[in-house]
PDB file of C-alpha atoms in Angstrom:
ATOM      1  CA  UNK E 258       0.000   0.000   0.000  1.00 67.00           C
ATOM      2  CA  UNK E 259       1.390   3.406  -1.013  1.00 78.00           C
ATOM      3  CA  UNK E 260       2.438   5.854   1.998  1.00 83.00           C
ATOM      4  CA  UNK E 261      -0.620   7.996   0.987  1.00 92.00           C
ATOM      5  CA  UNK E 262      -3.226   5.207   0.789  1.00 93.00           C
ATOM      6  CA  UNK E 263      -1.586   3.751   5.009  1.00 93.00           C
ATOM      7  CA  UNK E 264      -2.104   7.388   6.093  1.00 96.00           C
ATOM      8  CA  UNK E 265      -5.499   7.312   4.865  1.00 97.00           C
ATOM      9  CA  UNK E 266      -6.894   4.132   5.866  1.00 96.00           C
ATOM     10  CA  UNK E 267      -5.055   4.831   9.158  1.00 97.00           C
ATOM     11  CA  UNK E 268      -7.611   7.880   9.495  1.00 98.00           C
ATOM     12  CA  UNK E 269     -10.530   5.590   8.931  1.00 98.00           C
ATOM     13  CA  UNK E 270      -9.420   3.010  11.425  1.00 98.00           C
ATOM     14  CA  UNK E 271      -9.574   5.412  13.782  1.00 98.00           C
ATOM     15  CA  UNK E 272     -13.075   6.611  13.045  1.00 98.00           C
ATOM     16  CA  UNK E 273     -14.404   3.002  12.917  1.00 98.00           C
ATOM     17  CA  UNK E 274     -12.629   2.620  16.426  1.00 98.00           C
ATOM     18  CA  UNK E 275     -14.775   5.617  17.571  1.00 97.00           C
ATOM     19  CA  UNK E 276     -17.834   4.468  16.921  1.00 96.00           C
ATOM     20  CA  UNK E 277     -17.066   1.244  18.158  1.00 96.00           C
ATOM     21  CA  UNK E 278     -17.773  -1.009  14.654  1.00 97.00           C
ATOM     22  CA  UNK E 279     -16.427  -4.664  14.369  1.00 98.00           C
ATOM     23  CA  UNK E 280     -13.907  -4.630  11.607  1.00 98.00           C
ATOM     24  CA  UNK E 281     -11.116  -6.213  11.008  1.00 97.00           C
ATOM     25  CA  UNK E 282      -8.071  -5.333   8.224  1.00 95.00           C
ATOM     26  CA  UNK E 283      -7.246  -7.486   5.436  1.00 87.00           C
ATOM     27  CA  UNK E 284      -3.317  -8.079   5.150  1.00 77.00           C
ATOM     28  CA  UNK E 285      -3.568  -7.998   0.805  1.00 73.00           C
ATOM     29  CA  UNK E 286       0.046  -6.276   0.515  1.00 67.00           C
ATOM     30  CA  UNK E 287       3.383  -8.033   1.120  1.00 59.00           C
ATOM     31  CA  UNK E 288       6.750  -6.279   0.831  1.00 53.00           C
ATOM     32  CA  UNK E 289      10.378  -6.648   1.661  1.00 54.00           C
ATOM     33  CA  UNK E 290      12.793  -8.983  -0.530  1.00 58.00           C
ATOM     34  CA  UNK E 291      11.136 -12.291   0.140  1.00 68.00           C
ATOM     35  CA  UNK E 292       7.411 -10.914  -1.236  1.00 73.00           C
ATOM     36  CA  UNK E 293       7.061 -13.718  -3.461  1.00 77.00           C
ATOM     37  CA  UNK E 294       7.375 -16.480  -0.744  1.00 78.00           C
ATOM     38  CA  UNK E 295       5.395 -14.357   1.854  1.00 78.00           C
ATOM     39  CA  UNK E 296       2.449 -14.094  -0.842  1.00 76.00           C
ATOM     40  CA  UNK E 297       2.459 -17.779  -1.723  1.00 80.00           C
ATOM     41  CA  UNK E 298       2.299 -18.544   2.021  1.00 81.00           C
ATOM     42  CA  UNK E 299      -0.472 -16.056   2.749  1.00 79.00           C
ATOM     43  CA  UNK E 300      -2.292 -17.221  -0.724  1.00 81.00           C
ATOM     44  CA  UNK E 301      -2.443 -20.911   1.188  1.00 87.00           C
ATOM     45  CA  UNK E 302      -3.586 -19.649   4.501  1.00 85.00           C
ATOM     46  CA  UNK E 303      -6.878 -17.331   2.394  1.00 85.00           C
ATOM     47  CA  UNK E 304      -5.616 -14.965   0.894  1.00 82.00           C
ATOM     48  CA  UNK E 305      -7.591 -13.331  -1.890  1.00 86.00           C
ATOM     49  CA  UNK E 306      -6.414 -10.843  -3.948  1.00 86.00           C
ATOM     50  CA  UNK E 307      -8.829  -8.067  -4.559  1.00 93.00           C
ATOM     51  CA  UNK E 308      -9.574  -8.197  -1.341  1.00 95.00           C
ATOM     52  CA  UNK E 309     -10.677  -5.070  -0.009  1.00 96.00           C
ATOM     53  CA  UNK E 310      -8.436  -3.203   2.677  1.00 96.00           C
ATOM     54  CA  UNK E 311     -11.334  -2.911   6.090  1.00 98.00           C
ATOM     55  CA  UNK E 312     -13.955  -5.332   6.558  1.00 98.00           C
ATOM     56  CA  UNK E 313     -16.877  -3.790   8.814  1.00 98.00           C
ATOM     57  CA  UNK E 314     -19.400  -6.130   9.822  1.00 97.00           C
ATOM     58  CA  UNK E 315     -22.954  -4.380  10.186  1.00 94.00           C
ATOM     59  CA  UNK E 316     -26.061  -5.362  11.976  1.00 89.00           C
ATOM     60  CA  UNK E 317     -27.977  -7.958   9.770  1.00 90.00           C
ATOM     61  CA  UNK E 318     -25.042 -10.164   8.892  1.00 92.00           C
ATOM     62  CA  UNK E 319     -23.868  -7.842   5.903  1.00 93.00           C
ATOM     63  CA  UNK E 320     -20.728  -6.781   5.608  1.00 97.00           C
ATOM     64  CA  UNK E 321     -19.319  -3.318   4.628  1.00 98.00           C
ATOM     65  CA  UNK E 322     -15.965  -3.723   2.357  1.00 98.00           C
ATOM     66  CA  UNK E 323     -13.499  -0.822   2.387  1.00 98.00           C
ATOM     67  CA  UNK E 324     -10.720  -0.511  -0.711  1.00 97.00           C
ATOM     68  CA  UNK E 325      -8.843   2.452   0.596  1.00 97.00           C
ATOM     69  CA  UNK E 326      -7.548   4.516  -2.851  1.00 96.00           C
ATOM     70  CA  UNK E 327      -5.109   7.761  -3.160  1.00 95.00           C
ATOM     71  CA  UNK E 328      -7.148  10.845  -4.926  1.00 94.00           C
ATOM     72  CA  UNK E 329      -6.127   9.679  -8.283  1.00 94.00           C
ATOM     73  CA  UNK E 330      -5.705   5.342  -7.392  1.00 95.00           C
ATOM     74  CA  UNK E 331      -7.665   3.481  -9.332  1.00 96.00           C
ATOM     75  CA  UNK E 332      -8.875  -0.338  -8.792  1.00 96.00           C
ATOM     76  CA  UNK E 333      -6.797  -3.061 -10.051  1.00 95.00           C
ATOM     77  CA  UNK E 334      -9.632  -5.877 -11.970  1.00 96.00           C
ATOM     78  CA  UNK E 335      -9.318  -8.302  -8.982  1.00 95.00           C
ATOM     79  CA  UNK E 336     -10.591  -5.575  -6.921  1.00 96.00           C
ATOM     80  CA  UNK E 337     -13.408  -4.982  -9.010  1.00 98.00           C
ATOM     81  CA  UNK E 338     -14.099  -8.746  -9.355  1.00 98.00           C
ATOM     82  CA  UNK E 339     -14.018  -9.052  -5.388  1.00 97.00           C
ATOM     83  CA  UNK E 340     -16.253  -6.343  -5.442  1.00 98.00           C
ATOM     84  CA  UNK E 341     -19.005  -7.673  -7.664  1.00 98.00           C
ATOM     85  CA  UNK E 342     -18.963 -11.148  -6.052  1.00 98.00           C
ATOM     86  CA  UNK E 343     -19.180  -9.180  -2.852  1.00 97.00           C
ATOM     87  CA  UNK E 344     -22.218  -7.638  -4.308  1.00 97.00           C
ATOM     88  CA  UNK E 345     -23.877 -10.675  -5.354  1.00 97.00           C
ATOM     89  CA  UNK E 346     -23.742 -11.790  -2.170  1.00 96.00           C
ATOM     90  CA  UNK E 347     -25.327  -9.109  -0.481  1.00 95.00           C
ATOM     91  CA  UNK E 348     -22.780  -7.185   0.773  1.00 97.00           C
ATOM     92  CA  UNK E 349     -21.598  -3.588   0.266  1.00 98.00           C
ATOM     93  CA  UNK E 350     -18.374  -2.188  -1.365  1.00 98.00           C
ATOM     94  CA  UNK E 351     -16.702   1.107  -1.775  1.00 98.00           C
ATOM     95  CA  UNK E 352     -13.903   2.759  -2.902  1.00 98.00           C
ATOM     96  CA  UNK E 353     -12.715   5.251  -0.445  1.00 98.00           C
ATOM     97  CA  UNK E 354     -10.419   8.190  -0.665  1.00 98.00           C
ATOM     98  CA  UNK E 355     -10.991  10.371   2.677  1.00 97.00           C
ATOM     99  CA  UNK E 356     -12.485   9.017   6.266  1.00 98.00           C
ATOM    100  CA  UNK E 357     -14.738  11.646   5.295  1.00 98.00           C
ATOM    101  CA  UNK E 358     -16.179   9.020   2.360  1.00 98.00           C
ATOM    102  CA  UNK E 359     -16.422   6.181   5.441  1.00 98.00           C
ATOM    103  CA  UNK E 360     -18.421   8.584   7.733  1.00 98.00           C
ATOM    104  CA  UNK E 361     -21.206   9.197   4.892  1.00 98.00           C
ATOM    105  CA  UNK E 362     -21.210   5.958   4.462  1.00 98.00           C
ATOM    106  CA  UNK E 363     -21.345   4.856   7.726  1.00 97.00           C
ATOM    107  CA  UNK E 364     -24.658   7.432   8.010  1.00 95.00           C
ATOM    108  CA  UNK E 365     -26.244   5.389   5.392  1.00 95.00           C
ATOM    109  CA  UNK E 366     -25.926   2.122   6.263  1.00 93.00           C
ATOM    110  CA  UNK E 367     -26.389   2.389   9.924  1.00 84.00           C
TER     111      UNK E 367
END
């Protein structure tokens, strides 16, 4: 995850902390020299790529998927793909940029 996108999402864990929402982060990035090995590894423990970044679990059983993007990122096609089988299940997805974007949200869906 680019510097930019960490700060941001680190904004919106924050809020989600504050109003006390079950989530949970997805570890979809692997760095450092031995990245290939560490992503094979994670890929056999569930991994998915596309993954979204936050997973907020609402009332109701649905659950609220977070991909956390810079002002100009753009999804790569196994985060859209994640996306619509998220949506076919039931469950919401949204591109973020600001933890501004996650408190609207979180208005709605509440």
């Amino acid at each position: 995850m680019k510097s930019t996108e960490a700060k941001i999402q680190t904004e919106i864990v924050k809020y989600i902390q504050t109003e006390k929402l079950l989530f949970c982060s997805v570890p979809n990035e692997a760095a450092g020299k031995d990245a290939a090995i560490r992503m094979s590894k994670l890929k056999t423990m569930g991994l998915k790529s596309g993954a979204p970044d936050l997973l907020v679990f609402l009332p109701g059983g649905r659950t609220l998927g977070l991909e956390v993007k810079s002002p100009t990122g753009a999804q790569s096609p196994a985060q859209i793909d994640f996306a619509l089988k998220m949506a076919e299940r039931g469950h919401l997805y949204f591109v973020v940029r600001s933890v501004d974007d996650v408190k609207k949200i979180v208005e709605r869906v509440r």
